[in-house]
PDB file of C-alpha atoms in Angstrom:
ATOM      1  CA  UNK A 106      73.429  73.602 102.421  1.00 38.00           C
ATOM      2  CA  UNK A 107      76.549  75.768 102.064  1.00 50.00           C
ATOM      3  CA  UNK A 108      77.624  77.837 105.033  1.00 47.00           C
ATOM      4  CA  UNK A 109      79.357  81.199 104.898  1.00 61.00           C
ATOM      5  CA  UNK A 110      80.235  81.268 108.613  1.00 63.00           C
ATOM      6  CA  UNK A 111      83.979  81.701 107.992  1.00 66.00           C
ATOM      7  CA  UNK A 112      83.614  84.461 105.405  1.00 74.00           C
ATOM      8  CA  UNK A 113      83.401  88.179 106.110  1.00 85.00           C
ATOM      9  CA  UNK A 114      81.025  90.188 103.945  1.00 90.00           C
ATOM     10  CA  UNK A 115      82.461  93.273 102.285  1.00 93.00           C
ATOM     11  CA  UNK A 116      80.991  95.795  99.884  1.00 94.00           C
ATOM     12  CA  UNK A 117      82.033  97.019  96.462  1.00 96.00           C
ATOM     13  CA  UNK A 118      84.216  99.668  98.131  1.00 95.00           C
ATOM     14  CA  UNK A 119      86.048  99.350 101.442  1.00 95.00           C
ATOM     15  CA  UNK A 120      88.585 101.165 103.618  1.00 93.00           C
ATOM     16  CA  UNK A 121      91.944  99.419 104.001  1.00 93.00           C
ATOM     17  CA  UNK A 122      95.383  99.842 105.582  1.00 92.00           C
ATOM     18  CA  UNK A 123      98.742  98.804 104.162  1.00 93.00           C
ATOM     19  CA  UNK A 124     100.655  98.834 107.481  1.00 93.00           C
ATOM     20  CA  UNK A 125     104.040  97.675 106.152  1.00 93.00           C
ATOM     21  CA  UNK A 126     103.991 100.648 103.779  1.00 92.00           C
ATOM     22  CA  UNK A 127     102.812 103.043 106.510  1.00 89.00           C
ATOM     23  CA  UNK A 128      99.524 103.817 104.767  1.00 88.00           C
ATOM     24  CA  UNK A 129      96.188 104.047 106.560  1.00 86.00           C
ATOM     25  CA  UNK A 130      92.638 104.845 105.475  1.00 86.00           C
ATOM     26  CA  UNK A 131      92.835 104.011 101.774  1.00 88.00           C
ATOM     27  CA  UNK A 132      89.667 103.632  99.744  1.00 90.00           C
ATOM     28  CA  UNK A 133      89.789 100.415  97.741  1.00 94.00           C
ATOM     29  CA  UNK A 134      87.547  99.266  94.906  1.00 95.00           C
ATOM     30  CA  UNK A 135      86.737  95.565  94.897  1.00 96.00           C
ATOM     31  CA  UNK A 136      87.133  93.975  91.452  1.00 94.00           C
ATOM     32  CA  UNK A 137      86.271  90.284  91.296  1.00 93.00           C
ATOM     33  CA  UNK A 138      87.084  90.341  87.569  1.00 90.00           C
ATOM     34  CA  UNK A 139      90.720  91.221  88.233  1.00 90.00           C
ATOM     35  CA  UNK A 140      92.990  88.447  89.412  1.00 91.00           C
ATOM     36  CA  UNK A 141      95.732  90.592  90.946  1.00 92.00           C
ATOM     37  CA  UNK A 142      95.358  93.674  93.124  1.00 95.00           C
ATOM     38  CA  UNK A 143      96.937  96.953  92.049  1.00 93.00           C
ATOM     39  CA  UNK A 144      98.226 100.109  93.696  1.00 93.00           C
ATOM     40  CA  UNK A 145      98.656 103.522  92.063  1.00 91.00           C
ATOM     41  CA  UNK A 146     102.391 104.252  91.966  1.00 92.00           C
ATOM     42  CA  UNK A 147     104.902 106.418  90.111  1.00 91.00           C
ATOM     43  CA  UNK A 148     108.659 107.003  90.201  1.00 93.00           C
ATOM     44  CA  UNK A 149     109.156 103.238  90.411  1.00 94.00           C
ATOM     45  CA  UNK A 150     112.834 102.348  90.833  1.00 95.00           C
ATOM     46  CA  UNK A 151     114.151  98.814  91.340  1.00 95.00           C
ATOM     47  CA  UNK A 152     117.249  98.461  93.539  1.00 95.00           C
ATOM     48  CA  UNK A 153     119.196  95.813  95.414  1.00 95.00           C
ATOM     49  CA  UNK A 154     119.340  95.513  99.212  1.00 94.00           C
ATOM     50  CA  UNK A 155     121.492  92.835 100.865  1.00 94.00           C
ATOM     51  CA  UNK A 156     121.467  90.742  97.694  1.00 94.00           C
ATOM     52  CA  UNK A 157     117.681  90.890  97.251  1.00 95.00           C
ATOM     53  CA  UNK A 158     115.603  92.801  94.709  1.00 96.00           C
ATOM     54  CA  UNK A 159     113.538  95.688  96.077  1.00 97.00           C
ATOM     55  CA  UNK A 160     111.512  98.496  94.558  1.00 97.00           C
ATOM     56  CA  UNK A 161     111.138 102.117  95.655  1.00 96.00           C
ATOM     57  CA  UNK A 162     108.042 104.044  94.553  1.00 95.00           C
ATOM     58  CA  UNK A 163     105.695 106.915  95.284  1.00 92.00           C
ATOM     59  CA  UNK A 164     102.170 105.805  96.207  1.00 90.00           C
ATOM     60  CA  UNK A 165      99.440 108.301  95.324  1.00 81.00           C
ATOM     61  CA  UNK A 166      96.479 108.416  97.672  1.00 74.00           C
ATOM     62  CA  UNK A 167      93.189 110.249  97.559  1.00 63.00           C
ATOM     63  CA  UNK A 168      91.277 111.582  94.590  1.00 56.00           C
ATOM     64  CA  UNK A 169      90.220 115.107  95.558  1.00 52.00           C
ATOM     65  CA  UNK A 170      93.183 115.889  97.804  1.00 53.00           C
ATOM     66  CA  UNK A 171      96.328 114.260  96.437  1.00 61.00           C
ATOM     67  CA  UNK A 172      98.647 112.720  99.012  1.00 76.00           C
ATOM     68  CA  UNK A 173     101.953 111.125  98.147  1.00 81.00           C
ATOM     69  CA  UNK A 174     103.806 108.579 100.200  1.00 84.00           C
ATOM     70  CA  UNK A 175     107.306 107.282  99.401  1.00 91.00           C
ATOM     71  CA  UNK A 176     107.542 103.507  99.909  1.00 93.00           C
ATOM     72  CA  UNK A 177     109.997 100.630  99.651  1.00 95.00           C
ATOM     73  CA  UNK A 178     109.071  96.956  99.367  1.00 95.00           C
ATOM     74  CA  UNK A 179     110.733  93.718  98.406  1.00 95.00           C
ATOM     75  CA  UNK A 180     110.129  92.823  94.771  1.00 95.00           C
ATOM     76  CA  UNK A 181     108.206  89.561  94.316  1.00 94.00           C
ATOM     77  CA  UNK A 182     108.246  89.439  90.517  1.00 93.00           C
ATOM     78  CA  UNK A 183     107.618  91.315  87.310  1.00 93.00           C
ATOM     79  CA  UNK A 184     104.336  90.285  85.730  1.00 89.00           C
ATOM     80  CA  UNK A 185     102.660  90.957  82.407  1.00 86.00           C
ATOM     81  CA  UNK A 186      99.101  92.113  83.042  1.00 80.00           C
ATOM     82  CA  UNK A 187      96.492  92.264  80.293  1.00 78.00           C
ATOM     83  CA  UNK A 188      93.809  94.912  80.798  1.00 70.00           C
ATOM     84  CA  UNK A 189      90.145  94.457  79.955  1.00 69.00           C
ATOM     85  CA  UNK A 190      90.769  96.214  76.620  1.00 74.00           C
ATOM     86  CA  UNK A 191      93.538  93.726  75.735  1.00 78.00           C
ATOM     87  CA  UNK A 192      96.514  96.050  76.357  1.00 81.00           C
ATOM     88  CA  UNK A 193      99.472  94.171  77.946  1.00 84.00           C
ATOM     89  CA  UNK A 194     101.731  95.937  80.444  1.00 84.00           C
ATOM     90  CA  UNK A 195     104.767  94.760  82.424  1.00 89.00           C
ATOM     91  CA  UNK A 196     104.395  95.597  86.142  1.00 91.00           C
ATOM     92  CA  UNK A 197     106.441  95.220  89.312  1.00 95.00           C
ATOM     93  CA  UNK A 198     104.765  93.037  91.956  1.00 96.00           C
ATOM     94  CA  UNK A 199     105.166  93.514  95.715  1.00 97.00           C
ATOM     95  CA  UNK A 200     103.651  91.644  98.671  1.00 97.00           C
ATOM     96  CA  UNK A 201     102.534  93.598 101.721  1.00 96.00           C
ATOM     97  CA  UNK A 202     100.149  93.152 104.639  1.00 96.00           C
ATOM     98  CA  UNK A 203      96.615  94.429 104.082  1.00 95.00           C
ATOM     99  CA  UNK A 204      94.162  95.196 106.892  1.00 93.00           C
ATOM    100  CA  UNK A 205      90.443  95.207 106.108  1.00 92.00           C
ATOM    101  CA  UNK A 206      87.996  95.230 108.999  1.00 88.00           C
ATOM    102  CA  UNK A 207      89.364  92.846 111.628  1.00 85.00           C
ATOM    103  CA  UNK A 208      91.311  90.738 109.114  1.00 89.00           C
ATOM    104  CA  UNK A 209      94.918  91.057 108.066  1.00 92.00           C
ATOM    105  CA  UNK A 210      96.830  89.010 105.500  1.00 95.00           C
ATOM    106  CA  UNK A 211      99.598  89.374 102.894  1.00 97.00           C
ATOM    107  CA  UNK A 212      98.457  90.518  99.441  1.00 97.00           C
ATOM    108  CA  UNK A 213     100.347  90.875  96.167  1.00 97.00           C
ATOM    109  CA  UNK A 214      99.946  94.241  94.426  1.00 96.00           C
ATOM    110  CA  UNK A 215     101.099  95.285  90.989  1.00 93.00           C
ATOM    111  CA  UNK A 216     102.432  98.837  90.849  1.00 94.00           C
ATOM    112  CA  UNK A 217     100.880 100.874  88.048  1.00 88.00           C
ATOM    113  CA  UNK A 218      99.647 104.318  87.098  1.00 80.00           C
ATOM    114  CA  UNK A 219      95.966 104.605  88.070  1.00 79.00           C
ATOM    115  CA  UNK A 220      95.776 108.421  87.878  1.00 75.00           C
ATOM    116  CA  UNK A 221      92.778 108.299  85.548  1.00 72.00           C
ATOM    117  CA  UNK A 222      90.948 105.889  87.853  1.00 79.00           C
ATOM    118  CA  UNK A 223      88.643 106.975  90.667  1.00 79.00           C
ATOM    119  CA  UNK A 224      90.151 104.460  93.118  1.00 83.00           C
ATOM    120  CA  UNK A 225      93.907 104.340  93.692  1.00 86.00           C
ATOM    121  CA  UNK A 226      93.735 100.790  95.065  1.00 92.00           C
ATOM    122  CA  UNK A 227      92.036  97.860  93.394  1.00 94.00           C
ATOM    123  CA  UNK A 228      91.533  94.556  95.259  1.00 96.00           C
ATOM    124  CA  UNK A 229      91.458  91.560  92.933  1.00 96.00           C
ATOM    125  CA  UNK A 230      90.037  88.074  93.365  1.00 96.00           C
ATOM    126  CA  UNK A 231      93.243  86.471  94.729  1.00 96.00           C
ATOM    127  CA  UNK A 232      93.221  88.889  97.689  1.00 96.00           C
ATOM    128  CA  UNK A 233      89.524  88.194  98.297  1.00 95.00           C
ATOM    129  CA  UNK A 234      90.059  84.432  98.292  1.00 94.00           C
ATOM    130  CA  UNK A 235      93.065  84.634 100.623  1.00 94.00           C
ATOM    131  CA  UNK A 236      91.167  86.967 102.957  1.00 92.00           C
ATOM    132  CA  UNK A 237      88.122  84.647 102.898  1.00 91.00           C
ATOM    133  CA  UNK A 238      85.837  87.509 101.869  1.00 92.00           C
ATOM    134  CA  UNK A 239      82.393  87.470 100.328  1.00 90.00           C
ATOM    135  CA  UNK A 240      81.430  90.511  98.219  1.00 93.00           C
ATOM    136  CA  UNK A 241      77.941  91.989  98.269  1.00 92.00           C
ATOM    137  CA  UNK A 242      78.097  94.524  95.402  1.00 92.00           C
ATOM    138  CA  UNK A 243      74.955  96.266  96.657  1.00 94.00           C
ATOM    139  CA  UNK A 244      76.885  97.481  99.721  1.00 92.00           C
ATOM    140  CA  UNK A 245      79.832  99.833 100.302  1.00 93.00           C
ATOM    141  CA  UNK A 246      82.067 100.425 103.318  1.00 93.00           C
ATOM    142  CA  UNK A 247      80.646  97.542 105.354  1.00 91.00           C
ATOM    143  CA  UNK A 248      83.799  97.116 107.451  1.00 88.00           C
ATOM    144  CA  UNK A 249      85.010  99.732 109.911  1.00 84.00           C
ATOM    145  CA  UNK A 250      87.408 102.389 108.635  1.00 82.00           C
ATOM    146  CA  UNK A 251      90.936 101.576 109.859  1.00 73.00           C
ATOM    147  CA  UNK A 252      92.700 103.977 112.204  1.00 68.00           C
ATOM    148  CA  UNK A 253      96.333 104.879 112.804  1.00 61.00           C
ATOM    149  CA  UNK A 254      96.311 102.459 115.759  1.00 58.00           C
ATOM    150  CA  UNK A 255      95.639  99.676 113.236  1.00 53.00           C
ATOM    151  CA  UNK A 256      99.085 100.209 111.682  1.00 55.00           C
ATOM    152  CA  UNK A 257     100.486  97.935 114.372  1.00 53.00           C
ATOM    153  CA  UNK A 258      98.420  95.138 112.840  1.00 46.00           C
ATOM    154  CA  UNK A 259      95.394  93.077 113.776  1.00 44.00           C
ATOM    155  CA  UNK A 260      95.681  89.345 113.480  1.00 40.00           C
TER     156      UNK A 260
END
């Protein structure tokens, strides 16, 4: 018999933090059909810092009340992502710590415009595997909502 003792159960939607970016209390949609996670961003500008490639961007949070947060992160790569309708798009990829419930781990996010989407953050299957998470799509917000105190990080 298989055991799921080491996996945390999450729902189709969960609250997350991105502490390295200074963002707390983000609603994320879980998408097991997407490989890579994505974050709604605009004004994306690559730049160099101490010989390394970085990217500066504005993260857009919330759906009813728009919040904007200016961020900087080291650039991991530029990736071509193909959407479910077959449209290919080149996107910047960053890696940042993600906190969900009592777990925290590094996750790669593509930066893209998600202004027409209900959820500004999408968690893909790679993040779920790395976080050792099991999705029950019949549930939502199973894990506790992160607080500002969680920005320091939970290991």
